[in-house]
Amino acid sequence: MGTAWRDSIGRKTNFNQILEYVKEIRGMGMEVCCTLGMLEKQQAEALKEAGLTAYNHNLDTSREYYPKIITTRTYDERLQTLQFVRDAGISVCSGGIIGLGEAAEDRVGLLHTLATLPQHPESVPINALLAVKGTPLENQKPVEIWEMVRMIATARIVMPKSMVRLSAGRVRFSVPEQALCFMAGANSIFTGEKLLTTPNNDFNADQEMFKLLGLIPKAPNFDQGTCSCNSEEEHSEHVVAAQ
């Protein structure tokens, strides 16, 4: 579940409603991941108490390139939110976007920051920019499949126990191209017709792809704050968590 706000300061009613949503969804036997912008310490603790499984807060790019893309919050503010989430015992989901006009060094910088956190994120989404008409990045060159494969493979090497998620931009890649991403180390996708505001892959089509490639969906995991893919057996059986 995601919100469009920068943070939830002054949104007590909205935040309390989200806490109720988390409780209800967990009661259905599903994992719950939220992305609600910046959090304060007590908010992270309240989400933990409500049963939140994971919290997404992407770093997006390297510290050096970040000011050229985002001005609404600082890099250190993002890192502070991740620390509050970790301290509360909630699984951390944090990755980035490639195709923003960044250099190869910025992609390395993003992965280096994630890999040198006190504890690796349990989930690392790798997103490819889908250029949207009317936005400042509308004319960015589409990300090539080899760029995505390289990013995923590097994330897998430096964060061996994380769920590396093939995320936004996947809709542009064919099934054989996605298969390369899985072979490179991706073991999770986000499925469904929309990913926030951009198109995403159809759930039924993803099920057919899983069947074709022999990928086995994982069951829900409620062991919050610990890595949900901590065995070599899971990787060897091509287990994929479909969000």
PDB file of C-alpha atoms in Angstrom:
ATOM      1  CA  MET A   1       0.000   0.000   0.000  1.00  0.00           C
ATOM      2  CA  GLY A   2       1.348   3.388  -0.959  1.00  0.00           C
ATOM      3  CA  THR A   3       0.575   7.036  -0.365  1.00  0.00           C
ATOM      4  CA  ALA A   4       1.537  10.117  -2.379  1.00  0.00           C
ATOM      5  CA  TRP A   5       2.505  12.295   0.577  1.00  0.00           C
ATOM      6  CA  ARG A   6       6.053  13.285   1.616  1.00  0.00           C
ATOM      7  CA  ASP A   7       5.442  12.230   5.229  1.00  0.00           C
ATOM      8  CA  SER A   8       2.489  11.705   7.573  1.00  0.00           C
ATOM      9  CA  ILE A   9       3.039  14.694   9.864  1.00  0.00           C
ATOM     10  CA  GLY A  10      -0.352  16.263  10.542  1.00  0.00           C
ATOM     11  CA  ARG A  11      -2.152  13.250   9.079  1.00  0.00           C
ATOM     12  CA  LYS A  12      -3.032  11.411  12.282  1.00  0.00           C
ATOM     13  CA  THR A  13      -6.465  10.297  11.035  1.00  0.00           C
ATOM     14  CA  ASN A  14      -5.021   9.023   7.752  1.00  0.00           C
ATOM     15  CA  PHE A  15      -2.193   7.215   9.529  1.00  0.00           C
ATOM     16  CA  ASN A  16      -4.540   5.562  12.027  1.00  0.00           C
ATOM     17  CA  GLN A  17      -6.685   4.382   9.117  1.00  0.00           C
ATOM     18  CA  ILE A  18      -3.617   2.790   7.534  1.00  0.00           C
ATOM     19  CA  LEU A  19      -2.867   0.987  10.793  1.00  0.00           C
ATOM     20  CA  GLU A  20      -6.356  -0.516  10.635  1.00  0.00           C
ATOM     21  CA  TYR A  21      -5.817  -1.565   7.021  1.00  0.00           C
ATOM     22  CA  VAL A  22      -2.581  -3.318   8.009  1.00  0.00           C
ATOM     23  CA  LYS A  23      -4.346  -5.251  10.779  1.00  0.00           C
ATOM     24  CA  GLU A  24      -7.202  -6.279   8.479  1.00  0.00           C
ATOM     25  CA  ILE A  25      -4.935  -7.458   5.655  1.00  0.00           C
ATOM     26  CA  ARG A  26      -2.710  -9.422   8.014  1.00  0.00           C
ATOM     27  CA  GLY A  27      -5.923 -11.021   9.310  1.00  0.00           C
ATOM     28  CA  MET A  28      -6.486 -12.350   5.774  1.00  0.00           C
ATOM     29  CA  GLY A  29      -3.210 -14.268   5.907  1.00  0.00           C
ATOM     30  CA  MET A  30      -1.257 -11.968   3.602  1.00  0.00           C
ATOM     31  CA  GLU A  31       2.006 -10.087   3.952  1.00  0.00           C
ATOM     32  CA  VAL A  32       1.664  -6.300   4.085  1.00  0.00           C
ATOM     33  CA  CYS A  33       4.213  -3.850   2.694  1.00  0.00           C
ATOM     34  CA  CYS A  34       3.661  -0.086   2.919  1.00  0.00           C
ATOM     35  CA  THR A  35       5.406   2.872   1.336  1.00  0.00           C
ATOM     36  CA  LEU A  36       4.256   6.014   3.146  1.00  0.00           C
ATOM     37  CA  GLY A  37       7.168   8.398   2.728  1.00  0.00           C
ATOM     38  CA  MET A  38       9.296   9.486   5.667  1.00  0.00           C
ATOM     39  CA  LEU A  39       8.475   8.066   9.085  1.00  0.00           C
ATOM     40  CA  GLU A  40       9.116   9.126  12.641  1.00  0.00           C
ATOM     41  CA  LYS A  41      10.346   6.610  15.209  1.00  0.00           C
ATOM     42  CA  GLN A  42       6.977   6.222  16.940  1.00  0.00           C
ATOM     43  CA  GLN A  43       5.189   5.733  13.613  1.00  0.00           C
ATOM     44  CA  ALA A  44       7.487   2.870  12.676  1.00  0.00           C
ATOM     45  CA  GLU A  45       6.804   1.284  16.067  1.00  0.00           C
ATOM     46  CA  ALA A  46       3.032   1.677  15.566  1.00  0.00           C
ATOM     47  CA  LEU A  47       3.249  -0.016  12.157  1.00  0.00           C
ATOM     48  CA  LYS A  48       5.192  -2.879  13.721  1.00  0.00           C
ATOM     49  CA  GLU A  49       2.554  -3.286  16.422  1.00  0.00           C
ATOM     50  CA  ALA A  50      -0.186  -3.311  13.758  1.00  0.00           C
ATOM     51  CA  GLY A  51       1.568  -6.234  12.057  1.00  0.00           C
ATOM     52  CA  LEU A  52       3.348  -4.604   9.114  1.00  0.00           C
ATOM     53  CA  THR A  53       5.533  -7.127   7.301  1.00  0.00           C
ATOM     54  CA  ALA A  54       7.808  -4.744   5.380  1.00  0.00           C
ATOM     55  CA  TYR A  55       8.344  -1.060   4.658  1.00  0.00           C
ATOM     56  CA  ASN A  56       9.490   0.277   1.287  1.00  0.00           C
ATOM     57  CA  HIS A  57      11.576   3.433   1.140  1.00  0.00           C
ATOM     58  CA  ASN A  58      13.830   3.533  -1.928  1.00  0.00           C
ATOM     59  CA  LEU A  59      17.089   5.466  -2.047  1.00  0.00           C
ATOM     60  CA  ASP A  60      16.490   5.826  -5.814  1.00  0.00           C
ATOM     61  CA  THR A  61      20.084   6.594  -6.871  1.00  0.00           C
ATOM     62  CA  SER A  62      23.527   7.452  -5.522  1.00  0.00           C
ATOM     63  CA  ARG A  63      24.052  10.156  -2.916  1.00  0.00           C
ATOM     64  CA  GLU A  64      25.963  12.217  -5.501  1.00  0.00           C
ATOM     65  CA  TYR A  65      23.266  12.116  -8.220  1.00  0.00           C
ATOM     66  CA  TYR A  66      20.302  12.305  -5.862  1.00  0.00           C
ATOM     67  CA  PRO A  67      20.033  16.172  -5.687  1.00  0.00           C
ATOM     68  CA  LYS A  68      19.651  16.288  -9.480  1.00  0.00           C
ATOM     69  CA  ILE A  69      16.496  14.154  -9.271  1.00  0.00           C
ATOM     70  CA  ILE A  70      14.862  14.798  -5.867  1.00  0.00           C
ATOM     71  CA  THR A  71      14.535  18.010  -3.865  1.00  0.00           C
ATOM     72  CA  THR A  72      11.619  17.215  -1.514  1.00  0.00           C
ATOM     73  CA  ARG A  73      13.762  15.331   1.010  1.00  0.00           C
ATOM     74  CA  THR A  74      17.447  14.646   1.591  1.00  0.00           C
ATOM     75  CA  TYR A  75      19.403  11.432   1.231  1.00  0.00           C
ATOM     76  CA  ASP A  76      20.093  11.397   4.960  1.00  0.00           C
ATOM     77  CA  GLU A  77      16.366  11.743   5.708  1.00  0.00           C
ATOM     78  CA  ARG A  78      15.744   8.627   3.640  1.00  0.00           C
ATOM     79  CA  LEU A  79      18.451   6.745   5.504  1.00  0.00           C
ATOM     80  CA  GLN A  80      16.971   7.898   8.826  1.00  0.00           C
ATOM     81  CA  THR A  81      13.574   6.434   7.900  1.00  0.00           C
ATOM     82  CA  LEU A  82      15.230   3.137   6.999  1.00  0.00           C
ATOM     83  CA  GLN A  83      16.924   3.117  10.409  1.00  0.00           C
ATOM     84  CA  PHE A  84      13.628   3.745  12.224  1.00  0.00           C
ATOM     85  CA  VAL A  85      12.059   0.856  10.283  1.00  0.00           C
ATOM     86  CA  ARG A  86      14.970  -1.447  11.093  1.00  0.00           C
ATOM     87  CA  ASP A  87      14.972  -0.477  14.782  1.00  0.00           C
ATOM     88  CA  ALA A  88      11.240  -1.223  14.977  1.00  0.00           C
ATOM     89  CA  GLY A  89      11.870  -4.778  13.744  1.00  0.00           C
ATOM     90  CA  ILE A  90      10.148  -4.377  10.368  1.00  0.00           C
ATOM     91  CA  SER A  91      11.677  -5.849   7.205  1.00  0.00           C
ATOM     92  CA  VAL A  92      13.361  -3.198   5.073  1.00  0.00           C
ATOM     93  CA  CYS A  93      12.576  -2.853   1.362  1.00  0.00           C
ATOM     94  CA  SER A  94      14.890  -0.381  -0.370  1.00  0.00           C
ATOM     95  CA  GLY A  95      16.299  -0.161  -3.863  1.00  0.00           C
ATOM     96  CA  GLY A  96      16.478   2.294  -6.712  1.00  0.00           C
ATOM     97  CA  ILE A  97      15.753   3.320 -10.283  1.00  0.00           C
ATOM     98  CA  ILE A  98      18.074   3.122 -13.260  1.00  0.00           C
ATOM     99  CA  GLY A  99      17.614   5.179 -16.412  1.00  0.00           C
ATOM    100  CA  LEU A 100      17.410   8.573 -14.685  1.00  0.00           C
ATOM    101  CA  GLY A 101      20.403   9.876 -16.634  1.00  0.00           C
ATOM    102  CA  GLU A 102      22.846   8.674 -14.010  1.00  0.00           C
ATOM    103  CA  ALA A 103      26.352   7.375 -14.738  1.00  0.00           C
ATOM    104  CA  ALA A 104      27.512   3.802 -14.151  1.00  0.00           C
ATOM    105  CA  GLU A 105      29.313   5.094 -11.053  1.00  0.00           C
ATOM    106  CA  ASP A 106      25.966   6.227  -9.614  1.00  0.00           C
ATOM    107  CA  ARG A 107      24.529   2.730  -9.996  1.00  0.00           C
ATOM    108  CA  VAL A 108      27.548   1.375  -8.162  1.00  0.00           C
ATOM    109  CA  GLY A 109      27.106   4.066  -5.513  1.00  0.00           C
ATOM    110  CA  LEU A 110      23.473   3.118  -4.910  1.00  0.00           C
ATOM    111  CA  LEU A 111      24.305  -0.569  -4.469  1.00  0.00           C
ATOM    112  CA  HIS A 112      27.318   0.268  -2.295  1.00  0.00           C
ATOM    113  CA  THR A 113      25.143   2.335   0.053  1.00  0.00           C
ATOM    114  CA  LEU A 114      22.554  -0.455   0.341  1.00  0.00           C
ATOM    115  CA  ALA A 115      25.211  -3.134   0.794  1.00  0.00           C
ATOM    116  CA  THR A 116      27.025  -1.205   3.537  1.00  0.00           C
ATOM    117  CA  LEU A 117      23.979  -0.476   5.695  1.00  0.00           C
ATOM    118  CA  PRO A 118      24.287  -2.034   9.176  1.00  0.00           C
ATOM    119  CA  GLN A 119      22.117  -4.868   7.804  1.00  0.00           C
ATOM    120  CA  HIS A 120      21.260  -5.597   4.185  1.00  0.00           C
ATOM    121  CA  PRO A 121      17.665  -4.810   3.173  1.00  0.00           C
ATOM    122  CA  GLU A 122      15.537  -7.938   3.081  1.00  0.00           C
ATOM    123  CA  SER A 123      14.139  -6.642  -0.212  1.00  0.00           C
ATOM    124  CA  VAL A 124      15.927  -4.699  -2.976  1.00  0.00           C
ATOM    125  CA  PRO A 125      13.684  -3.514  -5.841  1.00  0.00           C
ATOM    126  CA  ILE A 126      15.511  -2.723  -9.081  1.00  0.00           C
ATOM    127  CA  ASN A 127      13.351  -0.379 -11.155  1.00  0.00           C
ATOM    128  CA  ALA A 128      13.829   0.731 -14.769  1.00  0.00           C
ATOM    129  CA  LEU A 129      12.453   4.189 -15.496  1.00  0.00           C
ATOM    130  CA  LEU A 130       9.279   4.267 -17.547  1.00  0.00           C
ATOM    131  CA  ALA A 131       9.414   7.753 -19.035  1.00  0.00           C
ATOM    132  CA  VAL A 132       6.099   9.571 -18.595  1.00  0.00           C
ATOM    133  CA  LYS A 133       5.092  12.292 -21.042  1.00  0.00           C
ATOM    134  CA  GLY A 134       4.989  15.733 -19.465  1.00  0.00           C
ATOM    135  CA  THR A 135       7.600  14.966 -16.801  1.00  0.00           C
ATOM    136  CA  PRO A 136      11.211  16.273 -16.747  1.00  0.00           C
ATOM    137  CA  LEU A 137      12.521  12.807 -17.701  1.00  0.00           C
ATOM    138  CA  GLU A 138      10.088  12.179 -20.561  1.00  0.00           C
ATOM    139  CA  ASN A 139      12.890  12.000 -23.144  1.00  0.00           C
ATOM    140  CA  GLN A 140      15.167   9.625 -21.254  1.00  0.00           C
ATOM    141  CA  LYS A 141      16.459   6.697 -23.286  1.00  0.00           C
ATOM    142  CA  PRO A 142      14.739   3.404 -22.315  1.00  0.00           C
ATOM    143  CA  VAL A 143      16.798   1.065 -20.148  1.00  0.00           C
ATOM    144  CA  GLU A 144      18.291  -1.830 -22.118  1.00  0.00           C
ATOM    145  CA  ILE A 145      17.821  -5.371 -20.842  1.00  0.00           C
ATOM    146  CA  TRP A 146      21.576  -5.795 -20.399  1.00  0.00           C
ATOM    147  CA  GLU A 147      21.665  -2.813 -18.055  1.00  0.00           C
ATOM    148  CA  MET A 148      18.918  -4.403 -15.966  1.00  0.00           C
ATOM    149  CA  VAL A 149      20.673  -7.788 -15.939  1.00  0.00           C
ATOM    150  CA  ARG A 150      23.965  -6.194 -14.860  1.00  0.00           C
ATOM    151  CA  MET A 151      22.281  -4.263 -12.047  1.00  0.00           C
ATOM    152  CA  ILE A 152      20.435  -7.341 -10.773  1.00  0.00           C
ATOM    153  CA  ALA A 153      23.533  -9.539 -10.939  1.00  0.00           C
ATOM    154  CA  THR A 154      25.591  -7.000  -8.991  1.00  0.00           C
ATOM    155  CA  ALA A 155      22.867  -6.615  -6.358  1.00  0.00           C
ATOM    156  CA  ARG A 156      22.747 -10.397  -5.981  1.00  0.00           C
ATOM    157  CA  ILE A 157      26.525 -10.581  -5.459  1.00  0.00           C
ATOM    158  CA  VAL A 158      26.805  -7.771  -2.897  1.00  0.00           C
ATOM    159  CA  MET A 159      23.562  -8.643  -1.034  1.00  0.00           C
ATOM    160  CA  PRO A 160      23.400 -12.444  -1.352  1.00  0.00           C
ATOM    161  CA  LYS A 161      20.478 -13.042   1.030  1.00  0.00           C
ATOM    162  CA  SER A 162      18.215 -10.200  -0.106  1.00  0.00           C
ATOM    163  CA  MET A 163      15.132 -10.635  -2.265  1.00  0.00           C
ATOM    164  CA  VAL A 164      16.198  -8.854  -5.451  1.00  0.00           C
ATOM    165  CA  ARG A 165      12.978  -7.627  -7.017  1.00  0.00           C
ATOM    166  CA  LEU A 166      12.500  -7.161 -10.757  1.00  0.00           C
ATOM    167  CA  SER A 167      10.249  -4.141 -10.448  1.00  0.00           C
ATOM    168  CA  ALA A 168       9.012  -1.158 -12.466  1.00  0.00           C
ATOM    169  CA  GLY A 169       9.813  -1.188 -16.174  1.00  0.00           C
ATOM    170  CA  ARG A 170       9.449  -4.962 -16.438  1.00  0.00           C
ATOM    171  CA  VAL A 171       6.460  -4.431 -18.751  1.00  0.00           C
ATOM    172  CA  ARG A 172       8.917  -3.491 -21.521  1.00  0.00           C
ATOM    173  CA  PHE A 173      10.805  -6.786 -21.306  1.00  0.00           C
ATOM    174  CA  SER A 174       9.863 -10.012 -23.068  1.00  0.00           C
ATOM    175  CA  VAL A 175       9.595 -13.341 -21.248  1.00  0.00           C
ATOM    176  CA  PRO A 176      13.071 -14.445 -22.481  1.00  0.00           C
ATOM    177  CA  GLU A 177      14.509 -11.126 -21.289  1.00  0.00           C
ATOM    178  CA  GLN A 178      12.875 -11.519 -17.885  1.00  0.00           C
ATOM    179  CA  ALA A 179      14.257 -15.051 -17.747  1.00  0.00           C
ATOM    180  CA  LEU A 180      17.748 -13.564 -18.073  1.00  0.00           C
ATOM    181  CA  CYS A 181      16.992 -11.367 -15.063  1.00  0.00           C
ATOM    182  CA  PHE A 182      15.945 -14.403 -13.016  1.00  0.00           C
ATOM    183  CA  MET A 183      19.091 -16.252 -14.085  1.00  0.00           C
ATOM    184  CA  ALA A 184      21.142 -13.212 -13.029  1.00  0.00           C
ATOM    185  CA  GLY A 185      19.711 -13.349  -9.516  1.00  0.00           C
ATOM    186  CA  ALA A 186      16.258 -11.739  -9.402  1.00  0.00           C
ATOM    187  CA  ASN A 187      13.935 -13.808  -7.222  1.00  0.00           C
ATOM    188  CA  SER A 188      10.881 -11.589  -6.917  1.00  0.00           C
ATOM    189  CA  ILE A 189       8.510  -9.522  -9.039  1.00  0.00           C
ATOM    190  CA  PHE A 190       5.704  -7.039  -8.531  1.00  0.00           C
ATOM    191  CA  THR A 191       2.690  -8.305 -10.451  1.00  0.00           C
ATOM    192  CA  GLY A 192      -0.614  -6.702 -11.430  1.00  0.00           C
ATOM    193  CA  GLU A 193      -1.794  -4.262 -14.088  1.00  0.00           C
ATOM    194  CA  LYS A 194      -0.519  -1.122 -12.312  1.00  0.00           C
ATOM    195  CA  LEU A 195       2.627  -0.353 -10.324  1.00  0.00           C
ATOM    196  CA  LEU A 196       1.775   2.929  -8.632  1.00  0.00           C
ATOM    197  CA  THR A 197       0.970   5.154 -11.663  1.00  0.00           C
ATOM    198  CA  THR A 198       2.592   3.215 -14.514  1.00  0.00           C
ATOM    199  CA  PRO A 199       1.580   0.074 -16.435  1.00  0.00           C
ATOM    200  CA  ASN A 200       2.752  -3.301 -15.141  1.00  0.00           C
ATOM    201  CA  ASN A 201       2.509  -6.926 -16.202  1.00  0.00           C
ATOM    202  CA  ASP A 202      -0.786  -8.802 -16.062  1.00  0.00           C
ATOM    203  CA  PHE A 203      -1.128 -11.310 -13.207  1.00  0.00           C
ATOM    204  CA  ASN A 204      -2.331 -14.150 -15.454  1.00  0.00           C
ATOM    205  CA  ALA A 205       0.507 -13.557 -17.906  1.00  0.00           C
ATOM    206  CA  ASP A 206       2.961 -13.717 -15.005  1.00  0.00           C
ATOM    207  CA  GLN A 207       1.463 -17.025 -13.877  1.00  0.00           C
ATOM    208  CA  GLU A 208       2.012 -18.405 -17.383  1.00  0.00           C
ATOM    209  CA  MET A 209       5.605 -17.132 -17.308  1.00  0.00           C
ATOM    210  CA  PHE A 210       6.197 -18.831 -13.940  1.00  0.00           C
ATOM    211  CA  LYS A 211       4.858 -22.081 -15.343  1.00  0.00           C
ATOM    212  CA  LEU A 212       7.003 -21.816 -18.485  1.00  0.00           C
ATOM    213  CA  LEU A 213      10.197 -21.030 -16.559  1.00  0.00           C
ATOM    214  CA  GLY A 214       9.544 -23.460 -13.695  1.00  0.00           C
ATOM    215  CA  LEU A 215       9.379 -20.731 -11.064  1.00  0.00           C
ATOM    216  CA  ILE A 216       7.684 -21.660  -7.775  1.00  0.00           C
ATOM    217  CA  PRO A 217       5.844 -18.886  -5.857  1.00  0.00           C
ATOM    218  CA  LYS A 218       6.790 -18.561  -2.195  1.00  0.00           C
ATOM    219  CA  ALA A 219       4.242 -18.831   0.582  1.00  0.00           C
ATOM    220  CA  PRO A 220       3.686 -15.760   2.819  1.00  0.00           C
ATOM    221  CA  ASN A 221       6.426 -15.166   5.388  1.00  0.00           C
ATOM    222  CA  PHE A 222       5.613 -13.303   8.595  1.00  0.00           C
ATOM    223  CA  ASP A 223       9.050 -13.502  10.211  1.00  0.00           C
ATOM    224  CA  GLN A 224       9.370  -9.726  10.294  1.00  0.00           C
ATOM    225  CA  GLY A 225      12.714  -8.002  10.407  1.00  0.00           C
ATOM    226  CA  THR A 226      14.646 -11.047   9.196  1.00  0.00           C
ATOM    227  CA  CYS A 227      15.589 -12.112   5.692  1.00  0.00           C
ATOM    228  CA  SER A 228      12.902 -14.243   4.040  1.00  0.00           C
ATOM    229  CA  CYS A 229      15.326 -15.966   1.660  1.00  0.00           C
ATOM    230  CA  ASN A 230      18.135 -17.248   3.832  1.00  0.00           C
ATOM    231  CA  SER A 231      18.830 -20.645   2.330  1.00  0.00           C
ATOM    232  CA  GLU A 232      20.697 -21.771  -0.760  1.00  0.00           C
ATOM    233  CA  GLU A 233      17.957 -24.332  -1.394  1.00  0.00           C
ATOM    234  CA  GLU A 234      15.457 -21.563  -2.119  1.00  0.00           C
ATOM    235  CA  HIS A 235      17.685 -20.081  -4.800  1.00  0.00           C
ATOM    236  CA  SER A 236      18.435 -23.436  -6.414  1.00  0.00           C
ATOM    237  CA  GLU A 237      14.731 -24.197  -6.761  1.00  0.00           C
ATOM    238  CA  HIS A 238      14.050 -20.845  -8.464  1.00  0.00           C
ATOM    239  CA  VAL A 239      11.614 -19.740  -5.795  1.00  0.00           C
ATOM    240  CA  VAL A 240      10.048 -16.387  -6.584  1.00  0.00           C
ATOM    241  CA  ALA A 241       8.012 -14.128  -4.328  1.00  0.00           C
ATOM    242  CA  ALA A 242       5.255 -12.508  -6.376  1.00  0.00           C
ATOM    243  CA  GLN A 243       4.119  -9.270  -4.747  1.00  0.00           C
TER     244      GLN A 243
END
